[in-house]
Coordinates of C-alpha atoms in Angstrom, one line a residue:
M1 CA 89.5 38.0 143.7
N2 CA 92.7 37.1 145.3
L3 CA 94.2 40.7 144.6
I4 CA 91.5 42.6 146.2
H5 CA 93.0 42.9 149.7
R6 CA 96.4 44.0 148.3
I7 CA 96.2 47.4 149.8
H8 CA 99.1 49.8 150.7
W9 CA 98.8 52.3 153.5
E10 CA 100.4 55.5 154.1
V11 CA 99.9 57.0 157.7
R12 CA 101.7 60.0 158.6
P13 CA 101.4 63.0 160.9
N14 CA 99.7 66.0 159.5
A15 CA 102.3 68.5 158.9
S16 CA 100.1 71.6 159.2
L17 CA 98.7 70.4 162.6
L18 CA 102.2 69.4 163.8
S19 CA 103.3 73.0 163.1
F20 CA 100.3 74.4 164.8
N21 CA 100.5 72.3 167.9
A22 CA 104.3 72.2 168.1
T23 CA 104.1 72.2 172.1
Q24 CA 101.8 69.2 172.3
N25 CA 102.7 65.4 172.4
L26 CA 100.9 64.1 169.3
S27 CA 102.5 60.8 169.0
S28 CA 99.4 59.1 170.6
S29 CA 96.8 61.4 169.1
F30 CA 94.3 59.6 166.6
D31 CA 93.2 62.7 165.0
F32 CA 96.6 64.2 164.0
Y33 CA 97.5 61.5 161.6
E34 CA 96.6 61.4 157.9
K35 CA 95.6 58.0 156.6
H36 CA 95.9 57.3 152.9
W37 CA 95.4 54.0 151.1
D38 CA 95.5 52.5 147.7
W39 CA 95.9 49.2 146.0
S40 CA 99.6 48.1 145.1
K41 CA 100.6 49.3 141.7
T42 CA 101.3 45.9 140.2
Q43 CA 100.7 45.0 136.6
R44 CA 98.2 42.2 137.7
I45 CA 96.0 44.7 139.7
K46 CA 96.0 47.0 136.8
A47 CA 95.0 44.3 134.4
C48 CA 92.1 43.5 136.5
R49 CA 91.0 47.2 136.7
I50 CA 90.7 47.1 140.6
H51 CA 90.4 50.7 141.5
K52 CA 88.5 53.1 143.8
L53 CA 85.0 53.5 142.5
S54 CA 83.6 57.0 142.2
K55 CA 80.1 57.9 143.5
P56 CA 78.6 57.5 139.9
E57 CA 80.4 54.2 139.4
A58 CA 79.2 52.7 142.8
S59 CA 75.7 54.0 142.3
H60 CA 75.6 52.4 138.9
L61 CA 76.8 49.1 140.3
I62 CA 74.3 48.8 143.1
N63 CA 71.4 50.6 141.2
G64 CA 68.2 48.8 142.1
S65 CA 69.6 46.6 144.8
W66 CA 68.5 45.8 148.4
V67 CA 71.6 45.9 150.5
L68 CA 71.4 44.3 153.9
I69 CA 74.3 45.0 156.5
A70 CA 73.9 43.1 159.8
G71 CA 76.2 42.8 162.6
D72 CA 77.9 44.8 165.4
S73 CA 79.6 48.2 165.5
Q74 CA 81.9 47.1 162.8
A75 CA 79.0 46.8 160.5
R76 CA 77.5 49.9 161.6
L77 CA 80.8 51.7 160.6
F78 CA 81.0 50.0 157.3
T79 CA 77.2 51.2 156.6
L80 CA 78.2 54.6 157.3
S81 CA 81.2 54.4 154.8
L82 CA 78.9 52.9 152.0
L83 CA 76.2 55.6 152.6
N84 CA 79.0 58.3 152.5
L85 CA 80.2 57.2 149.2
I86 CA 76.7 57.2 147.8
L87 CA 75.5 60.5 149.5
G88 CA 78.6 62.2 150.5
S89 CA 77.9 65.2 148.2
E90 CA 74.8 65.8 150.4
P91 CA 76.3 66.9 153.8
Q92 CA 72.8 67.7 155.4
R93 CA 71.5 64.4 154.5
M94 CA 74.5 62.7 155.7
D95 CA 74.2 64.5 159.1
S96 CA 70.7 63.1 159.2
V97 CA 72.0 59.6 158.4
K98 CA 74.7 59.7 161.1
T99 CA 72.1 60.9 163.8
A100 CA 69.7 57.9 163.0
L101 CA 72.4 55.3 162.4
F102 CA 74.2 55.7 165.6
K103 CA 71.3 55.6 168.0
R104 CA 72.5 53.0 170.4
H105 CA 71.8 49.3 169.4
N106 CA 69.1 50.3 166.9
N107 CA 68.2 49.2 163.4
Y108 CA 68.3 51.6 160.5
S109 CA 66.8 51.8 157.0
I110 CA 67.1 54.1 154.1
S111 CA 65.8 54.2 150.5
V112 CA 68.0 56.1 148.0
D113 CA 65.3 56.8 145.4
E114 CA 67.8 58.3 142.9
I115 CA 69.3 55.0 142.2
G116 CA 66.4 52.7 143.4
M117 CA 68.7 51.4 146.3
K118 CA 67.3 50.1 149.6
L119 CA 69.7 49.7 152.5
D120 CA 69.0 48.1 155.9
F121 CA 71.4 47.9 158.9
V122 CA 70.3 45.3 161.4
W123 CA 71.9 45.4 164.9
A124 CA 73.0 42.0 165.2
P125 CA 75.9 41.7 167.7
Y126 CA 75.8 37.8 167.9
V127 CA 75.9 35.3 165.4
L128 CA 72.7 33.7 166.6
N129 CA 70.9 37.0 165.7
L130 CA 72.2 36.6 162.1
T131 CA 70.9 33.0 161.9
H132 CA 67.4 34.1 163.2
L133 CA 67.6 37.0 160.4
L134 CA 67.9 34.3 157.9
T135 CA 65.0 32.4 159.2
D136 CA 62.9 35.7 158.9
F137 CA 63.9 36.0 155.2
K138 CA 62.9 32.4 154.5
T139 CA 59.5 33.0 156.1
K140 CA 58.9 36.2 153.9
K141 CA 60.5 34.4 150.9
K142 CA 62.2 37.7 149.9
Y143 CA 66.0 38.1 150.1
P144 CA 68.4 41.0 149.7
D145 CA 70.7 41.2 146.6
V146 CA 73.6 41.9 148.8
M147 CA 74.2 40.7 152.3
V148 CA 77.1 42.0 154.6
M149 CA 77.4 40.3 157.9
G150 CA 79.9 40.3 160.8
A151 CA 79.7 39.3 164.5
G152 CA 81.9 37.9 167.0
L153 CA 83.4 40.8 169.4
W154 CA 80.5 40.5 171.8
H155 CA 80.9 36.8 172.0
M156 CA 84.5 37.2 172.5
L157 CA 83.7 39.7 175.3
H158 CA 80.5 38.2 177.0
V159 CA 80.8 34.5 176.4
S160 CA 84.8 34.0 175.7
N161 CA 84.4 30.5 174.4
P162 CA 86.0 29.9 170.9
S163 CA 84.4 26.4 170.5
D164 CA 81.0 27.7 171.0
Y165 CA 81.8 30.5 168.5
E166 CA 82.7 27.9 165.8
L167 CA 79.5 25.9 166.4
V168 CA 77.3 28.9 165.9
L169 CA 79.2 29.9 162.7
Q170 CA 78.9 26.4 161.4
A171 CA 74.9 26.8 162.0
L172 CA 75.0 30.0 160.2
K173 CA 76.7 28.4 157.3
S174 CA 74.3 25.6 157.3
S175 CA 71.4 28.1 157.3
L176 CA 72.9 30.2 154.4
I177 CA 73.4 26.8 152.4
S178 CA 70.0 25.6 153.0
L179 CA 68.4 29.0 152.3
F180 CA 70.3 29.7 149.2
P181 CA 70.5 26.2 147.3
F182 CA 71.5 27.9 144.1
S183 CA 68.1 26.9 142.8
T184 CA 64.7 28.6 141.8
E185 CA 62.9 26.8 144.5
L186 CA 62.0 29.9 146.3
G187 CA 61.7 32.2 143.5
I188 CA 65.5 33.4 143.7
K189 CA 66.8 34.3 140.3
S190 CA 70.3 34.2 141.8
P191 CA 71.6 33.9 145.4
P192 CA 72.5 36.9 147.1
H193 CA 76.0 38.3 147.2
L194 CA 77.5 37.2 150.6
F195 CA 80.2 39.0 152.5
W196 CA 81.7 38.6 156.0
L197 CA 83.2 41.4 157.9
G198 CA 86.3 39.8 159.7
F199 CA 87.7 40.9 163.1
P200 CA 89.7 44.0 163.5
M201 CA 93.1 43.9 165.2
L202 CA 92.6 44.5 168.9
I203 CA 95.3 46.4 170.6
N204 CA 94.6 45.4 174.2
G205 CA 96.5 48.2 176.0
M206 CA 94.2 50.8 174.3
L207 CA 90.8 48.9 175.2
N208 CA 88.6 51.5 177.1
T209 CA 87.3 49.0 179.8
H210 CA 88.8 46.7 182.3
E211 CA 86.5 43.8 181.2
K212 CA 87.7 44.2 177.7
R213 CA 91.3 44.2 178.4
V214 CA 90.7 41.0 180.7
H215 CA 88.6 39.1 178.1
M216 CA 89.9 40.4 174.7
I217 CA 93.5 39.4 175.1
D218 CA 95.7 38.4 171.9
A219 CA 95.4 34.7 172.8
M220 CA 91.6 34.9 172.7
W221 CA 91.6 36.8 169.6
H222 CA 93.7 34.3 167.9
A223 CA 91.4 31.5 169.2
Y224 CA 88.4 33.3 167.7
D225 CA 90.1 33.9 164.4
R226 CA 90.9 30.1 164.1
A227 CA 87.3 29.2 165.1
L228 CA 86.3 31.4 162.0
C229 CA 88.5 29.6 159.7
E230 CA 87.7 26.1 161.1
S231 CA 84.0 26.9 160.8
R232 CA 84.4 26.8 156.9
L233 CA 81.9 29.8 156.6
L234 CA 84.4 31.6 154.2
R235 CA 84.7 31.1 150.6
Q236 CA 88.5 30.2 150.9
T237 CA 87.7 27.3 153.1
G238 CA 84.8 26.1 150.8
G239 CA 82.1 28.3 152.4
P240 CA 79.6 30.8 150.8
M241 CA 80.9 34.0 152.2
I242 CA 83.5 36.3 150.8
L243 CA 85.9 37.8 153.4
L244 CA 86.2 41.5 153.8
D245 CA 89.5 41.3 155.6
I246 CA 89.3 44.0 158.3
Q247 CA 92.2 42.2 160.3
S248 CA 94.6 42.9 157.3
L249 CA 93.3 46.6 157.0
T250 CA 93.6 47.3 160.6
W251 CA 97.0 45.6 161.0
N252 CA 98.6 47.4 158.1
C253 CA 97.0 50.7 158.9
G254 CA 98.5 50.3 162.6
A255 CA 97.8 51.7 166.1
H256 CA 97.4 55.4 164.8
C257 CA 94.3 54.3 163.0
T258 CA 92.3 53.5 166.1
Y259 CA 91.2 55.6 169.1
D260 CA 90.2 52.6 171.4
G261 CA 91.9 49.6 170.1
M262 CA 88.9 48.2 168.6
H263 CA 87.2 50.8 166.4
Y264 CA 89.1 52.2 163.5
D265 CA 89.5 55.3 161.4
T266 CA 86.9 55.7 158.6
A267 CA 89.5 55.1 156.2
I268 CA 89.6 51.3 157.1
Y269 CA 85.7 51.1 156.6
E270 CA 86.0 53.1 153.3
A271 CA 88.6 50.6 152.0
A272 CA 86.4 47.6 153.0
V273 CA 83.6 49.2 151.0
Q274 CA 85.7 49.6 148.0
I275 CA 86.8 45.9 148.4
M276 CA 83.2 44.8 148.4
L277 CA 82.4 46.9 145.4
N278 CA 85.3 45.6 143.4
S279 CA 84.3 42.1 144.2
L280 CA 80.8 42.8 142.9
L281 CA 82.2 44.5 139.7
I282 CA 84.6 41.4 139.2
K283 CA 81.6 39.1 139.5
S284 CA 79.5 41.2 137.3
R285 CA 82.3 40.9 134.6
H286 CA 82.5 37.3 134.9
R287 CA 79.0 36.7 134.6
H288 CA 78.9 38.8 131.4
L289 CA 81.8 37.0 129.8
S290 CA 80.2 33.7 130.6
R291 CA 77.1 34.9 129.2
Q292 CA 79.0 35.8 125.9
Q293 CA 80.9 32.4 125.8
F294 CA 77.4 30.5 126.1
L295 CA 75.8 32.6 123.4
F296 CA 78.8 32.1 120.9
S297 CA 79.4 28.5 121.9

């Protein structure tokens, strides 16, 4: 699990477009850069069989699952990348998905009957929205198999209070622990797989409104990042959620991978999806190995 974020990026001008547009200034053009990524070619990563899952592999892994993705625009872009992996060979269907998914501040649901997967995207720009969502699950006594959550950018912009952000993250953590106490009390065979979408790197000079440039400065970003760590929501600080490290992905991809200093190229979210899938695969192998050890002990 410690290796799944060790990703190498290659960002370079598209040679064919450079020659075609030789008279234009392309140094700041988002679309004229190719972005390629892969895991570092180390023996440890090879030994762990960390790799880009194909559509059949990903479909088999999440076959029969209920996947919930809740959060802000970063979560929406993550949803698009996951569905593009599963449905990418069906361009007309994906066009319909994009139209419905990107309706402003709306929820979105889809069932992929071929693999028995249900996916729900819930627009939840504040952490409090996520906590309320968990309350709804508790009331219905029915939970997704995979939950991907992430919120904070709206809080940074409109509330601008890192201490308050830490408090609402702590409340979310308490709700998660109380809802999924790793028992069968509520009829849960096993707790959901829990993932947190981290903050992207913000490039202040590229942010597209004055309000964003005033409130989303580097010092505020770092204060919010510290609040996330100090909330102990994440697995690495003793919490229940595995981090999908968007910060690391966006930092290493760089300024040519964003068009507005906040939202990044699809390659970022494709990488995040693959990190999540590899995490699920590692956990699946671990369960299988533990079961074998139990049977033969």
